[in-house]
Amino acid sequence: MTLALFDLDHTLLKGDSDYQWGQFLIGKGLVEPEQYAAANLYFFEQYKQGVLDIHAYSAFAFEPLSEHSMAELAVLHREFMVSVIQPLITDAARQLVEQHREQGHTLMVITATNSFITRPIVEAFGIPHLLATEPKVVDGRYT
């Protein structure tokens, strides 16, 4: 079996899905804009420098998920996919994935971005396997 491993952000996407999700939340008025934008940029810069405090970041990233039902989040993510993510998917990325699929390779995305954000993106590529940060769910809600 040949395994084709892909990163998502700045690889299959011409941008960062996690950072863009934060910007999307700001644009929808679902988070306090100035404070959230500053924190989102701070964590994004930490990530780019390779010094991200994953625990602090996870608390920040998961908090907005905990404030909405799964149904509300699904609606938001569908809008996010259409308005933000689809424009970040290049023909070259689709062709690369398809090349590996045609060769019979097992396709997988590995990303530090959480599965709420990434699973629908990975599914849009038709990639069946995802290794991502998993937010905790209790009683049908993110915590």
CSV table of C-alpha atoms in Angstrom, one decimal, residues 8-104:
chain,number,residue,atom,x,y,z
A,8,LEU,CA,-3.8,21.2,4.4
A,9,ASP,CA,-2.9,24.8,5.1
A,10,HIS,CA,-0.7,26.5,2.5
A,11,THR,CA,-0.4,23.1,0.7
A,12,LEU,CA,-3.8,21.9,-0.5
A,13,LEU,CA,-5.2,25.3,0.3
A,14,LYS,CA,-3.7,28.6,-0.7
A,15,GLY,CA,-4.2,29.9,2.8
A,16,ASP,CA,-4.7,28.9,6.4
A,17,SER,CA,-8.1,27.4,7.2
A,18,ASP,CA,-7.8,27.9,10.9
A,19,TYR,CA,-6.9,31.6,10.7
A,20,GLN,CA,-9.6,32.1,8.1
A,21,TRP,CA,-12.2,30.5,10.3
A,22,GLY,CA,-11.3,33.1,13.0
A,23,GLN,CA,-11.7,35.9,10.4
A,24,PHE,CA,-15.0,34.4,9.3
A,25,LEU,CA,-16.3,34.4,12.9
A,26,ILE,CA,-15.3,38.1,13.2
A,27,GLY,CA,-17.0,38.9,10.0
A,28,LYS,CA,-20.2,37.2,11.1
A,29,GLY,CA,-20.2,39.2,14.4
A,30,LEU,CA,-20.0,36.0,16.5
A,31,VAL,CA,-16.9,37.0,18.5
A,32,GLU,CA,-15.7,40.4,19.9
A,33,PRO,CA,-13.9,41.7,16.8
A,34,GLU,CA,-10.9,43.6,18.2
A,35,GLN,CA,-10.0,41.2,21.0
A,36,TYR,CA,-10.5,38.1,18.8
A,37,ALA,CA,-8.7,39.5,15.8
A,38,ALA,CA,-5.7,40.4,18.0
A,39,ALA,CA,-5.6,36.9,19.6
A,40,ASN,CA,-6.1,35.2,16.2
A,41,LEU,CA,-3.2,37.1,14.7
A,42,TYR,CA,-1.1,36.5,17.8
A,43,PHE,CA,-1.6,32.7,17.7
A,44,PHE,CA,-1.1,32.7,13.9
A,45,GLU,CA,2.3,34.4,14.3
A,46,GLN,CA,3.3,32.0,17.0
A,47,TYR,CA,2.4,29.1,14.7
A,48,LYS,CA,4.4,30.5,11.8
A,49,GLN,CA,7.4,31.0,14.2
A,50,GLY,CA,7.1,27.4,15.5
A,51,VAL,CA,6.5,28.5,19.1
A,52,LEU,CA,2.7,28.0,19.4
A,53,ASP,CA,1.4,27.2,22.9
A,54,ILE,CA,-1.0,24.5,21.7
A,55,HIS,CA,-3.0,24.4,25.0
A,56,ALA,CA,-3.6,28.2,25.1
A,57,TYR,CA,-4.4,28.1,21.4
A,58,SER,CA,-6.8,25.2,21.7
A,59,ALA,CA,-8.7,27.0,24.5
A,60,PHE,CA,-9.0,30.0,22.3
A,61,ALA,CA,-10.0,28.1,19.2
A,62,PHE,CA,-12.5,25.8,20.8
A,63,GLU,CA,-14.4,28.5,22.8
A,64,PRO,CA,-16.5,29.8,19.9
A,65,LEU,CA,-17.4,26.2,19.1
A,66,SER,CA,-18.8,25.6,22.6
A,67,GLU,CA,-21.1,28.6,22.3
A,68,HIS,CA,-23.2,27.1,19.4
A,69,SER,CA,-25.2,24.0,18.8
A,70,MET,CA,-23.9,21.4,16.3
A,71,ALA,CA,-26.7,22.4,14.0
A,72,GLU,CA,-25.7,26.1,14.1
A,73,LEU,CA,-22.1,25.2,13.5
A,74,ALA,CA,-23.0,23.0,10.5
A,75,VAL,CA,-24.8,26.0,8.9
A,76,LEU,CA,-21.9,28.3,9.6
A,77,HIS,CA,-19.4,25.8,8.3
A,78,ARG,CA,-21.3,25.3,5.0
A,79,GLU,CA,-21.2,29.1,4.5
A,80,PHE,CA,-17.5,29.2,5.4
A,81,MET,CA,-16.8,26.5,2.8
A,82,VAL,CA,-18.6,28.4,0.0
A,83,SER,CA,-17.4,31.9,0.8
A,84,VAL,CA,-13.9,31.3,2.1
A,85,ILE,CA,-12.6,27.8,1.5
A,86,GLN,CA,-13.7,27.1,-2.1
A,87,PRO,CA,-11.7,30.1,-3.4
A,88,LEU,CA,-8.6,28.7,-1.6
A,89,ILE,CA,-8.7,25.4,-3.4
A,90,THR,CA,-6.6,25.5,-6.6
A,91,ASP,CA,-6.9,23.4,-9.7
A,92,ALA,CA,-3.3,22.2,-9.1
A,93,ALA,CA,-4.3,20.9,-5.6
A,94,ARG,CA,-7.3,19.0,-7.0
A,95,GLN,CA,-5.1,17.6,-9.7
A,96,LEU,CA,-2.4,16.5,-7.3
A,97,VAL,CA,-5.0,14.6,-5.1
A,98,GLU,CA,-6.6,13.1,-8.2
A,99,GLN,CA,-3.2,11.9,-9.5
A,100,HIS,CA,-2.6,10.0,-6.3
A,101,ARG,CA,-6.1,8.6,-6.2
A,102,GLU,CA,-5.8,7.3,-9.8
A,103,GLN,CA,-2.5,5.6,-8.8
A,104,GLY,CA,-4.5,3.7,-6.1
